[in-house]
mmCIF file of C-alpha atoms in Angstrom:
data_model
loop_
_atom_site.group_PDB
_atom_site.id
_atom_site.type_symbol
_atom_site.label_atom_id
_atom_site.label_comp_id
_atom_site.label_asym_id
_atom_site.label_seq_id
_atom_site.Cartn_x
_atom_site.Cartn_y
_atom_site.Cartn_z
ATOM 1 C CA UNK A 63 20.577 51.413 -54.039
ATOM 2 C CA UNK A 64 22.280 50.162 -50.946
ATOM 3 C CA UNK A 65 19.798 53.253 -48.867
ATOM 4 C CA UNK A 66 16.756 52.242 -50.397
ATOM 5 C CA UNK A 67 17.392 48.274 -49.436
ATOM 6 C CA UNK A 68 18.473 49.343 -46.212
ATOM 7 C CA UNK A 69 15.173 51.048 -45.757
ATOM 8 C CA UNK A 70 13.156 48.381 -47.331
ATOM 9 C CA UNK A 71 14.503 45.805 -44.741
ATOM 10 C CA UNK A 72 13.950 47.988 -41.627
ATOM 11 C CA UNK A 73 10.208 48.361 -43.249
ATOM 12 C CA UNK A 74 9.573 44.505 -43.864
ATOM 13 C CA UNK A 75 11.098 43.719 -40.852
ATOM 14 C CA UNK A 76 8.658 45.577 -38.924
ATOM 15 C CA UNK A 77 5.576 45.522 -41.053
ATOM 16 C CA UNK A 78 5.825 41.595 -42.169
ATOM 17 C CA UNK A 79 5.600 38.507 -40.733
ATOM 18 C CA UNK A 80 9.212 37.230 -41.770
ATOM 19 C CA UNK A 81 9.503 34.543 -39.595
ATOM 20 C CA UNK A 82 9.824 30.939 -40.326
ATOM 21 C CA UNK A 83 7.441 29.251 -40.989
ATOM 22 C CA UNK A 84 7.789 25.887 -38.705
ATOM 23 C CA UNK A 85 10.897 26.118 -37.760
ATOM 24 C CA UNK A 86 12.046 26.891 -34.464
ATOM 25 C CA UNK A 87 15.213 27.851 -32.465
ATOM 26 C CA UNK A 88 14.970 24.189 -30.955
ATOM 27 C CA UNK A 89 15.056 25.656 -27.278
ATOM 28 C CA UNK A 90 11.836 25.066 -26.825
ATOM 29 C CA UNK A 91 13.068 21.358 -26.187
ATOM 30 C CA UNK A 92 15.241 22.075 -23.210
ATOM 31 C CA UNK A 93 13.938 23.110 -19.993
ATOM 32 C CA UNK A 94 15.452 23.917 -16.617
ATOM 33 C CA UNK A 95 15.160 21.580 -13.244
ATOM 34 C CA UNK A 96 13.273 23.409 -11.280
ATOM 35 C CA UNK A 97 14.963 24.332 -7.980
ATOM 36 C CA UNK A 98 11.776 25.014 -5.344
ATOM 37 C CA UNK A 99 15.028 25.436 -2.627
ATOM 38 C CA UNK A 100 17.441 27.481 -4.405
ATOM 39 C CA UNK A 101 19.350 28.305 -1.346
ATOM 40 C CA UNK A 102 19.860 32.219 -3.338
ATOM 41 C CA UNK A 103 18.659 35.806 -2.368
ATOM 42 C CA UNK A 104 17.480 36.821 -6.368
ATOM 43 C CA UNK A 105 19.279 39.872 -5.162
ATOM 44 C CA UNK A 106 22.718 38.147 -5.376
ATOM 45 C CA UNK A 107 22.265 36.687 -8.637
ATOM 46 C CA UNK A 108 25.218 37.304 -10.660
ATOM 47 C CA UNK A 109 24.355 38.518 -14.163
ATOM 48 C CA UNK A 110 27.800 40.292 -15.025
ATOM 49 C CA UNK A 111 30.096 38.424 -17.380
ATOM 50 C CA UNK A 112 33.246 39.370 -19.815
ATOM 51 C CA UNK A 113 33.171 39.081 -23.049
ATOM 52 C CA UNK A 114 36.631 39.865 -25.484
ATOM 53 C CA UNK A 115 38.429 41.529 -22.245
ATOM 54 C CA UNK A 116 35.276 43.637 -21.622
ATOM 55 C CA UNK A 117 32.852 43.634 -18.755
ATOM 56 C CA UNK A 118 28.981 43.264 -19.452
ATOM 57 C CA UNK A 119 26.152 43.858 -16.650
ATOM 58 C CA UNK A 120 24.169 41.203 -18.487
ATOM 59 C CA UNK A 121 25.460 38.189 -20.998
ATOM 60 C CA UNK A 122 23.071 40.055 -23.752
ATOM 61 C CA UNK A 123 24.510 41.359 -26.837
ATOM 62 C CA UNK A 124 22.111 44.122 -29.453
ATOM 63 C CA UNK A 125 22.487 42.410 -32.729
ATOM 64 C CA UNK A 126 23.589 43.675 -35.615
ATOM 65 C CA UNK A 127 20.494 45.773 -37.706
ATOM 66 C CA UNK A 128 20.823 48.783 -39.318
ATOM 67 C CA UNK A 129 22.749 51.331 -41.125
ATOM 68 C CA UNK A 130 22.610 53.433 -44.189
ATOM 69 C CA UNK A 131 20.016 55.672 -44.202
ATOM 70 C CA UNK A 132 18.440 58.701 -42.224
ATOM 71 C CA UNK A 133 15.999 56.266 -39.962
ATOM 72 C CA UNK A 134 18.980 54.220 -38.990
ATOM 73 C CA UNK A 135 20.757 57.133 -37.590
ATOM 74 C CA UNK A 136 17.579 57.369 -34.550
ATOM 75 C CA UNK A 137 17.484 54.018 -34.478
ATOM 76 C CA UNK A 138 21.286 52.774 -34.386
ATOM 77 C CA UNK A 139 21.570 55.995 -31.912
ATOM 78 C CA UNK A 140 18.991 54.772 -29.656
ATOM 79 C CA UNK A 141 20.270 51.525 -29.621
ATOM 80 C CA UNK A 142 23.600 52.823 -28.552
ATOM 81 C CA UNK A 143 22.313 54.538 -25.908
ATOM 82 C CA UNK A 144 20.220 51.797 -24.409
ATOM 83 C CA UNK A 145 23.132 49.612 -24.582
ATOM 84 C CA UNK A 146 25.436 52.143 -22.911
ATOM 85 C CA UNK A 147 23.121 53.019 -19.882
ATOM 86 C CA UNK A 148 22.742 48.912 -19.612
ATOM 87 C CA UNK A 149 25.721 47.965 -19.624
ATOM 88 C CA UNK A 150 25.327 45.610 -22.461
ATOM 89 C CA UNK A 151 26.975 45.346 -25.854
ATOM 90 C CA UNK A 152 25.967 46.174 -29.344
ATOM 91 C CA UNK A 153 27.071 45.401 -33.548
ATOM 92 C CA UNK A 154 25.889 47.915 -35.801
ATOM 93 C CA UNK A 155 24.518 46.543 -39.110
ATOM 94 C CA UNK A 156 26.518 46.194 -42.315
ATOM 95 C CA UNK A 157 28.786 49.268 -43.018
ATOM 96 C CA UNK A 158 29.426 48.444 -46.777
ATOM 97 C CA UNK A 159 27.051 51.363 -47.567
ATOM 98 C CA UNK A 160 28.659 53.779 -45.766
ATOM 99 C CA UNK A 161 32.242 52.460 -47.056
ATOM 100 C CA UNK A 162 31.024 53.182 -50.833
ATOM 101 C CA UNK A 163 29.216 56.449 -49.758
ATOM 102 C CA UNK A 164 31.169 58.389 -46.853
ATOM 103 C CA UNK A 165 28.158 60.846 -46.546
ATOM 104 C CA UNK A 166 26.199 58.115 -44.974
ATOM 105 C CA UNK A 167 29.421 57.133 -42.630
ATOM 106 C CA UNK A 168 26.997 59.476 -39.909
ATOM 107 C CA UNK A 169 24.124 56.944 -39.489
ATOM 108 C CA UNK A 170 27.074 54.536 -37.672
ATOM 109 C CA UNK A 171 28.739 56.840 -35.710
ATOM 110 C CA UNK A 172 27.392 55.972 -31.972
ATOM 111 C CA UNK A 173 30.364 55.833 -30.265
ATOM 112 C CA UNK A 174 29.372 59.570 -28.473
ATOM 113 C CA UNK A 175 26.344 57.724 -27.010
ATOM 114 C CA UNK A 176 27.691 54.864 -26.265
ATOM 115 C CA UNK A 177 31.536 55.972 -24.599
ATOM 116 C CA UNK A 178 32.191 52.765 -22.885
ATOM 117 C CA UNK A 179 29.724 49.519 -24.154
ATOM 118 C CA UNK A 180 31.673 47.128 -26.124
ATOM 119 C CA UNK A 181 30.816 47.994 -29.589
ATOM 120 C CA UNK A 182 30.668 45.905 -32.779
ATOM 121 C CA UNK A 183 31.887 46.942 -36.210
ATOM 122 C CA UNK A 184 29.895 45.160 -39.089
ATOM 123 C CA UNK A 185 30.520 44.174 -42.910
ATOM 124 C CA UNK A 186 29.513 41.637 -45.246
ATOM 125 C CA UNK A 187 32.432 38.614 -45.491
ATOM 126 C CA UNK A 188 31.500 37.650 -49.182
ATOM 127 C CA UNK A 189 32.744 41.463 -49.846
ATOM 128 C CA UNK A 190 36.013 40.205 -49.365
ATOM 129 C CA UNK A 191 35.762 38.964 -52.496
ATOM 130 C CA UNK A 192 34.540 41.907 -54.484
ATOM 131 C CA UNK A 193 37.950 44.081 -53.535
ATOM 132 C CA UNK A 194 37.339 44.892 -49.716
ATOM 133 C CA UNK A 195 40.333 44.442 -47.976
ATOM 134 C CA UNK A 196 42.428 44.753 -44.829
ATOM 135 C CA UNK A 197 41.705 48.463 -45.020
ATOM 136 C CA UNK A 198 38.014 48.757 -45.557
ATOM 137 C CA UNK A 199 37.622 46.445 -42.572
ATOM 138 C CA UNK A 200 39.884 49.330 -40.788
ATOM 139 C CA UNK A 201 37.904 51.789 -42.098
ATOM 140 C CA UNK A 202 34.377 49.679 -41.090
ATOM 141 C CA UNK A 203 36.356 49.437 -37.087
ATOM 142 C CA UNK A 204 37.628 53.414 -37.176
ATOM 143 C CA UNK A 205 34.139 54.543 -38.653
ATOM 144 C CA UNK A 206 32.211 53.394 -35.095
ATOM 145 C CA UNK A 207 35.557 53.067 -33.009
ATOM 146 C CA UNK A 208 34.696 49.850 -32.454
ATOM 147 C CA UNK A 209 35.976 47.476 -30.199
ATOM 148 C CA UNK A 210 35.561 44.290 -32.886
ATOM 149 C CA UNK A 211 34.696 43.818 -36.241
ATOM 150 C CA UNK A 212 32.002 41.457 -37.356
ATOM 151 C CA UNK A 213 32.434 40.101 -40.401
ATOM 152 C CA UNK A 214 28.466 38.401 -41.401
ATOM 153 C CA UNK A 215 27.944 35.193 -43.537
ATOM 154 C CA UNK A 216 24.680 35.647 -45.611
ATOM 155 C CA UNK A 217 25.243 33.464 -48.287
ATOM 156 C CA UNK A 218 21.614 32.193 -48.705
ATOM 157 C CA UNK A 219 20.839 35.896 -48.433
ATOM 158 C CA UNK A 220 22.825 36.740 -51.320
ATOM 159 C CA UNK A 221 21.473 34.204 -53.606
ATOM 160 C CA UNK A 222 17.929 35.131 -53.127
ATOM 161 C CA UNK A 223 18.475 38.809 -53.321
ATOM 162 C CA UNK A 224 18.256 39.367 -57.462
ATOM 163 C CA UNK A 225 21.151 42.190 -56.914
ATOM 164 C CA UNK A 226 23.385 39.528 -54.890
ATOM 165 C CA UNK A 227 26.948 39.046 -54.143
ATOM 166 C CA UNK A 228 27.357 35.731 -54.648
ATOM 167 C CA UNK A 229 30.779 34.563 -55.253
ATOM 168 C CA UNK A 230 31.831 32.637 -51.841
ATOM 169 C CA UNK A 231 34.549 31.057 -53.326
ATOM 170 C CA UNK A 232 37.956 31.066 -51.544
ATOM 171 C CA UNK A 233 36.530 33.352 -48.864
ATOM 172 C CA UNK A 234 38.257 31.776 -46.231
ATOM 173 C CA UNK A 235 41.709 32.873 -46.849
ATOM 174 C CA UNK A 236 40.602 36.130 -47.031
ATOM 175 C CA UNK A 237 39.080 36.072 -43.656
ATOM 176 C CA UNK A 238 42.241 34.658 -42.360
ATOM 177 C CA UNK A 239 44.440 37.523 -43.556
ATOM 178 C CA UNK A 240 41.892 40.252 -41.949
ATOM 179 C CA UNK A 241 42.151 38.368 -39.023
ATOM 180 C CA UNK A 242 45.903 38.538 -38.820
ATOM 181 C CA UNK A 243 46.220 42.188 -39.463
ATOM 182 C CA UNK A 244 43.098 44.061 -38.113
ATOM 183 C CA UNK A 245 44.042 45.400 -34.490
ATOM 184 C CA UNK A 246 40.530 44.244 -33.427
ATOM 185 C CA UNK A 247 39.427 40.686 -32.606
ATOM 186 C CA UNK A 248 37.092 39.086 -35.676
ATOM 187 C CA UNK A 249 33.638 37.576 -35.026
ATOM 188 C CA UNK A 250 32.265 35.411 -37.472
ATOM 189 C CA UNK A 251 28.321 35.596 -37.763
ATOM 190 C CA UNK A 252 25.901 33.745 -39.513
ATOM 191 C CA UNK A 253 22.323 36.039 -40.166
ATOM 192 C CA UNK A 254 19.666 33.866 -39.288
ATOM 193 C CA UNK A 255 20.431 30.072 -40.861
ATOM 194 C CA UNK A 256 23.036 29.082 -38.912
ATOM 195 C CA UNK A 257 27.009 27.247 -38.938
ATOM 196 C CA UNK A 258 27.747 24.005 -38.903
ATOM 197 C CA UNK A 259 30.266 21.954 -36.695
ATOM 198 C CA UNK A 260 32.345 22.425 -40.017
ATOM 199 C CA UNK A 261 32.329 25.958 -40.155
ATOM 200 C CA UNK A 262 32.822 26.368 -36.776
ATOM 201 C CA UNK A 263 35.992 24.257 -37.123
ATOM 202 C CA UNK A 264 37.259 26.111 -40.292
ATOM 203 C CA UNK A 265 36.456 29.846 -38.812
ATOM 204 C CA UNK A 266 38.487 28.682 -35.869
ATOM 205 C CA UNK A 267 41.956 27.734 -37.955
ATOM 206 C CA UNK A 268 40.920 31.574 -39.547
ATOM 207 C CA UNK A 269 41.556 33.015 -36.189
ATOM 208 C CA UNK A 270 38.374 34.364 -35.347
ATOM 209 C CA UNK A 271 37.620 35.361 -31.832
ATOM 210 C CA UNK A 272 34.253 34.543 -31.759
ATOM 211 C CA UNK A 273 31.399 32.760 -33.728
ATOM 212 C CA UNK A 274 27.876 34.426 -33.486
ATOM 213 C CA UNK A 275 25.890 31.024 -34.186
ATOM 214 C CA UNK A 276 22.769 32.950 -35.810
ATOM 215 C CA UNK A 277 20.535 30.275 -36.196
ATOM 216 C CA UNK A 278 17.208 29.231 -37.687
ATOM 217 C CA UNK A 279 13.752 30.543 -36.056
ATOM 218 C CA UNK A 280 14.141 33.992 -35.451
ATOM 219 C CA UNK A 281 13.553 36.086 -38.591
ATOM 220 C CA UNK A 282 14.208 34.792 -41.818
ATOM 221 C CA UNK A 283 15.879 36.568 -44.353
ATOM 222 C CA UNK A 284 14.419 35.099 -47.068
ATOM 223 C CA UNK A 285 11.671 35.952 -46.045
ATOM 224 C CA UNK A 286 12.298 39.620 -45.962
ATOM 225 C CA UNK A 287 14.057 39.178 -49.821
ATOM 226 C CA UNK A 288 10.684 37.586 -50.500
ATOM 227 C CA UNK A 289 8.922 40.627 -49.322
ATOM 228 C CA UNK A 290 11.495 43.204 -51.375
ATOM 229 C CA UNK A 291 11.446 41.029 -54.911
ATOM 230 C CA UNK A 292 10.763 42.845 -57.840
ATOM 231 C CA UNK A 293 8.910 39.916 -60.040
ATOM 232 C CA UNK A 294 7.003 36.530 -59.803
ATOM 233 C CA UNK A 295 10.520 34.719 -60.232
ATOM 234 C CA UNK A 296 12.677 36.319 -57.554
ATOM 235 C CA UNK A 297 9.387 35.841 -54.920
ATOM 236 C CA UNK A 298 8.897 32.281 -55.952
ATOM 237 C CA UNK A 299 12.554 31.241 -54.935
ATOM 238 C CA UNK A 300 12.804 33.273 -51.924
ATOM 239 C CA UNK A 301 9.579 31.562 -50.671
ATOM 240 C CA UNK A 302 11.063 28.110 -51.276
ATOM 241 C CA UNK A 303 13.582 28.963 -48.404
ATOM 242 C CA UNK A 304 11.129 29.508 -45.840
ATOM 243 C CA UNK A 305 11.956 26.634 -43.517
ATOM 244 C CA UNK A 306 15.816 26.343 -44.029
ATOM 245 C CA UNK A 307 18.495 26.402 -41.627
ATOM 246 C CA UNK A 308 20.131 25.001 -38.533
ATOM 247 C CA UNK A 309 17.845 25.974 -35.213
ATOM 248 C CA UNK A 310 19.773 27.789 -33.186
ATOM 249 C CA UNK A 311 19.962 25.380 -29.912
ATOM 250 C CA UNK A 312 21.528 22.868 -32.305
ATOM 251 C CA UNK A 313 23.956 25.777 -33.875
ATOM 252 C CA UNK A 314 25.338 26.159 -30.822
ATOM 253 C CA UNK A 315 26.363 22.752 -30.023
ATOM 254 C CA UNK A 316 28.177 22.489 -33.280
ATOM 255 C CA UNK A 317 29.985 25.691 -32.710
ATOM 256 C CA UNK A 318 31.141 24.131 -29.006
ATOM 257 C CA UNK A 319 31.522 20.656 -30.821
ATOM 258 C CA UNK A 320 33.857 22.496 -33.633
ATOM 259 C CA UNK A 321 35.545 25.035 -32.109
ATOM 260 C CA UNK A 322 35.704 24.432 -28.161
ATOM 261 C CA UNK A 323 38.194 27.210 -27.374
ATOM 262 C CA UNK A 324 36.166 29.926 -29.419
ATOM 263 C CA UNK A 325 33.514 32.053 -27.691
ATOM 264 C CA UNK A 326 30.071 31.951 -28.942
ATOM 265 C CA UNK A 327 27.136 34.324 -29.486
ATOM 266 C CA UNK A 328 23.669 32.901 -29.271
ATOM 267 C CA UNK A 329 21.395 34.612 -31.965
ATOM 268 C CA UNK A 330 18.556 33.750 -34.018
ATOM 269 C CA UNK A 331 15.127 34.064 -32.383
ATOM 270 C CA UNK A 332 15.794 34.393 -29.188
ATOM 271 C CA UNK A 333 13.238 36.376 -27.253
ATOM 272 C CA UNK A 334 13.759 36.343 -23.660
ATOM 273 C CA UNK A 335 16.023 35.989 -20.704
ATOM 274 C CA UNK A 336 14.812 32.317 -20.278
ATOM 275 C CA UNK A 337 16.079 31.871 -24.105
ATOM 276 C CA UNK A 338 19.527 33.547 -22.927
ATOM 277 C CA UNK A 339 19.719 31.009 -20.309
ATOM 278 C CA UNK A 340 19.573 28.250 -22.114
ATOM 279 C CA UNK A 341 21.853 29.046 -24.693
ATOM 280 C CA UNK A 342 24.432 29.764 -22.194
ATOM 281 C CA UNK A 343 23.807 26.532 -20.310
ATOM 282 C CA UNK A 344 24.359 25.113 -23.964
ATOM 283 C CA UNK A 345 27.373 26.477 -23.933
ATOM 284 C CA UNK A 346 27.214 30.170 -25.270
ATOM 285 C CA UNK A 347 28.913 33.481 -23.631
ATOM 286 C CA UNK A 348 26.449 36.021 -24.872
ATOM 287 C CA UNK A 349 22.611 36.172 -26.256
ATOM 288 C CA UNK A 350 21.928 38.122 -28.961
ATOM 289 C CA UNK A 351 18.226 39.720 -29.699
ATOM 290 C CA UNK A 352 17.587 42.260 -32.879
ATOM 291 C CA UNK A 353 13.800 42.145 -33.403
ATOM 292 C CA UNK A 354 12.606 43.094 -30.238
ATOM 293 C CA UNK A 355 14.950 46.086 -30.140
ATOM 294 C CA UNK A 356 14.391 47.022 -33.269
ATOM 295 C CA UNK A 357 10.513 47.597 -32.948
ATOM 296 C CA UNK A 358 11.211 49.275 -29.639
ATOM 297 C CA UNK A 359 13.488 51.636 -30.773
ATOM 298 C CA UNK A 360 11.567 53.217 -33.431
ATOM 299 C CA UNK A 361 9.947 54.390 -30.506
ATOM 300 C CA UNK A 362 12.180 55.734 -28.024
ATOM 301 C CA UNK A 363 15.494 54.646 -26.225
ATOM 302 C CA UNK A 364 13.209 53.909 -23.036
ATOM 303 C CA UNK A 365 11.129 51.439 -24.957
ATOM 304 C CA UNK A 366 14.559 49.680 -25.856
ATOM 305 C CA UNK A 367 15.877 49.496 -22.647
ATOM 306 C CA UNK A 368 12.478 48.663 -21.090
ATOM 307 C CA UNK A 369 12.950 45.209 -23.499
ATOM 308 C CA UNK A 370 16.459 45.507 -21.626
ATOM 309 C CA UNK A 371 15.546 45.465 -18.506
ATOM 310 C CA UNK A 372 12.631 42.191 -19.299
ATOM 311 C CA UNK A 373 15.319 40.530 -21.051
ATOM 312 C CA UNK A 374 17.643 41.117 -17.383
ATOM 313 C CA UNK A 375 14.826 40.107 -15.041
ATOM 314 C CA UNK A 376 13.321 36.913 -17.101
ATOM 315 C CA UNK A 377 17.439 36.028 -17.082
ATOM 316 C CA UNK A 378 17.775 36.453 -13.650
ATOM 317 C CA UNK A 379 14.646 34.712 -12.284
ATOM 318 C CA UNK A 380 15.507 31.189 -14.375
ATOM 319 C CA UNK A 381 18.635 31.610 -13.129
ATOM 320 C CA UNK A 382 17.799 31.763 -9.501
ATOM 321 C CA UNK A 383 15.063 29.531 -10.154
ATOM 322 C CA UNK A 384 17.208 26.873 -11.340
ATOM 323 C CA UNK A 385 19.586 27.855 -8.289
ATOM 324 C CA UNK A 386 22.071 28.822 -10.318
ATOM 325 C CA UNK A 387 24.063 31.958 -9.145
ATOM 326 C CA UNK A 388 26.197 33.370 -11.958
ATOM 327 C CA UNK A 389 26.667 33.120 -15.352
ATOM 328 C CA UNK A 390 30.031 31.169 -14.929
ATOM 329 C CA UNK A 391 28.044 28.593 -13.019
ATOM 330 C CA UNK A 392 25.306 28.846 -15.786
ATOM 331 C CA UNK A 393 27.414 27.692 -19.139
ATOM 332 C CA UNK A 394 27.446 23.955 -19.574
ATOM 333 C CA UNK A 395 25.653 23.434 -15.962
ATOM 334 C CA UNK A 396 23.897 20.251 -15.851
ATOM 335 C CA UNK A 397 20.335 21.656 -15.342
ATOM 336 C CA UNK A 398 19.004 22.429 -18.425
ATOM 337 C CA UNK A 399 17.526 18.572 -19.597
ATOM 338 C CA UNK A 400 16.258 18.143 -23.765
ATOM 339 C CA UNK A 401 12.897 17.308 -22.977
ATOM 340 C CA UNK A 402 12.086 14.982 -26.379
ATOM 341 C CA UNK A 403 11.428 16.481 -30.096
#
């Protein structure tokens, strides 16, 4: 069961629209002053940043996707390799299918192509509560040799999904005591709707290292549930979600506004270097993208780092437009104005 949803997502993701349906990241509302004497050579600009005690060419982060079945395997491995020869990082998708079933442990294992990018272990949170423990999340780190585990919040996910795990109850205690024994630093990271300056706060007493925002206006989950439901009743209620969520410019001012000392991710619909800007000059370490990689690697590892090396140059330019000349000098700088909406 776990294959076949795994290959139903990958399918709707590509062959559906499964975005929302107004709303929007909310970075279309902030712009950068535009510096016509930026006193830079775009040569110099200084992309390179660290992220958890490892070094990154770019600030740019593959998101989490896939895992689980045999397409994964040439995707997840093309990924790896794109993010390897970029210097970037990468999170696998959710592992919980490979922890039930070792024989599909194969389709994560990407370390070989990827020896030295900072890599991302992945499993649900809410499985916590349905007898995962300290050493399944070992297992989920050992199984990619990862470098941090991500532990995803998809509660709205679970609810629409008519085989969901949704008991959410208690959960974070649980995350608390994986975060005090696993070896690896936790991230915390929403799917697509978002966390609040609440959950930011709370995630940060857990001890997590980091809190990928994941905010609305990328693709919508419910959406894709929509897509997968087997009757009239499980389609009706994943349609009424359409529009929920908290954008993802405003996600990650909560997450700086509850938890100032935690690194964040920006994910959730971001689409190009210019998006990565802002959300670092909002206040994030990294940008996260999934959809764009995901359609290009079904085609090649060339196509994904060609969306790579777009993603690097589009970054670069606002940057040195904006005469900004590193990413240090990029988070928080005064620059990037809300422009109304």
């Amino acid at each position: 069961m776990h294959e076949q949803r795994k290959a139903d997502h990958i399918r709707i993701n590509l062959e559906e629209d499964v975005n929302f349906a107004t709303l929007t990241t909310g970075l279309e509302h902030y712009r950068f002053e535009h510096n016509a004497v930026p006193e830079l050579d775009l040569a110099a600009v200084d992309t390179t940043t660290e992220f958890l005690g490892k070094s990154l060419r770019v600030p740019l982060l593959i998101s989490s996707m896939t895992g689980g079945t045999g397409e994964a395997s040439l995707i997840n491995r093309r990924l790896a390799e794109a993010a390897e020869a970029a210097g970037i990082a990468m999170g696998v998708g959710s592992q919980r299918a490979a922890i039930e079933d070792p024989a599909l442990a194969d389709t994560f294992e990407i370390r070989r192509y990827a020896p030295r990018a900072p890599i991302f272990a992945n499993l649900g949170a809410v499985q916590l509560n349905y007898g995962y423990g300290v050493d399944a999340c070992r297992r989920a780190v050992d199984m990619v040799e990862a470098d941090a585990l991500i532990l995803h919040f998809n509660a709205l996910q679970e609810a629409v999904q008519p085989e969901g795990d949704t008991n959410f109850g208690g959960l974070l205690a649980r995350v608390e005591a994986v975060c005090s024994a696993l070896d690896v630093p936790v991230i915390a990271k929403e799917v697509g709707w978002g966390f609040s300056e609440g959950n930011a706060r709370r995630l940060a007493a857990c001890g997590v290292a980091a809190i990928d925002v994941a905010g609305a206006g990328g693709t919508s989950w419910s959406q894709v549930e929509m897509y997968r439901a087997p009757t009239e009743h499980h389609r009706r209620v994943a349609a009424t979600f359409v529009d929920w969520g908290i954008p993802t410019a405003e996600a990650i001012l909560a997450a700086r506004a509850g938890a100032p000392d935690v690194p964040v991710i920006a994910s959730g619909g971001l689409r190009s270097g210019l998006d990565i800007a802002k959300a670092i000059a909002l206040g994030a370490q990294l940008g996260g993208m999934a959809g764009p990689f995901l359609r290009a690697a079904v085609y090649s590892t060339e196509a994904v780092l060609a969306e790579v090396a777009v993603a690097e140059s589009t970054l670069r330019i606002a940057m040195f437009a904006a005469g900004i000349e590193s990413v240090a000098a990029l988070r928080g700088t005064s620059k990037l104005r809300r422009i109304g909406g």
